[in-house]
Amino acid sequence: MPIKPITGVWEYLPAMPGGTMSVKVPLHHLRQKLNSIAGYHLPAVRRRDAFYAKLEQQREASRA
């Protein structure tokens, strides 16, 4: 039995000074944010981490 896609509004309670406030976020906004994280942020972090790993290897090789 296939699972129906999630539609509607996602609700969360962010911590606010002096209490909490309920915020309703349309799910397509949440999907857009997740897509931007997966499409830009994660590859950028992987490139950065690979750069610094390579730099560290070069430093270790020059010390030896």
CSV table of C-alpha atoms in Angstrom, one decimal, residues 19-55:
chain,number,residue,atom,x,y,z
A,19,GLY,CA,7.2,32.0,26.2
A,20,THR,CA,6.5,30.1,23.0
A,21,MET,CA,4.6,31.1,19.8
A,22,SER,CA,3.0,28.7,17.4
A,23,VAL,CA,4.1,29.2,13.8
A,24,LYS,CA,2.5,27.5,10.9
A,25,VAL,CA,4.8,27.0,7.9
A,26,PRO,CA,3.4,25.7,4.6
A,27,LEU,CA,5.1,22.4,3.7
A,28,HIS,CA,6.3,23.6,0.3
A,29,HIS,CA,8.4,26.2,2.2
A,30,LEU,CA,9.9,23.4,4.3
A,31,ARG,CA,10.6,21.3,1.1
A,32,GLN,CA,12.3,24.3,-0.6
A,33,LYS,CA,14.5,24.9,2.5
A,34,LEU,CA,15.5,21.2,2.6
A,35,ASN,CA,16.2,21.2,-1.1
A,36,SER,CA,18.4,24.2,-0.8
A,37,ILE,CA,20.3,22.6,2.1
A,38,ALA,CA,20.8,19.3,0.1
A,39,GLY,CA,21.5,21.1,-3.2
A,40,TYR,CA,24.0,23.8,-2.1
A,41,HIS,CA,25.0,23.6,1.6
A,42,LEU,CA,25.9,20.0,1.8
A,43,PRO,CA,28.1,19.9,-1.3
A,44,ALA,CA,29.8,23.2,-0.2
A,45,VAL,CA,30.6,21.7,3.2
A,46,ARG,CA,31.9,18.5,1.6
A,47,ARG,CA,34.2,20.6,-0.7
A,48,ARG,CA,35.4,22.6,2.3
A,49,ASP,CA,36.1,19.5,4.3
A,50,ALA,CA,38.0,17.9,1.4
A,51,PHE,CA,40.1,21.0,0.9
A,52,TYR,CA,41.1,21.1,4.6
A,53,ALA,CA,41.8,17.3,4.7
A,54,LYS,CA,44.0,17.6,1.6
A,55,LEU,CA,45.8,20.6,3.2
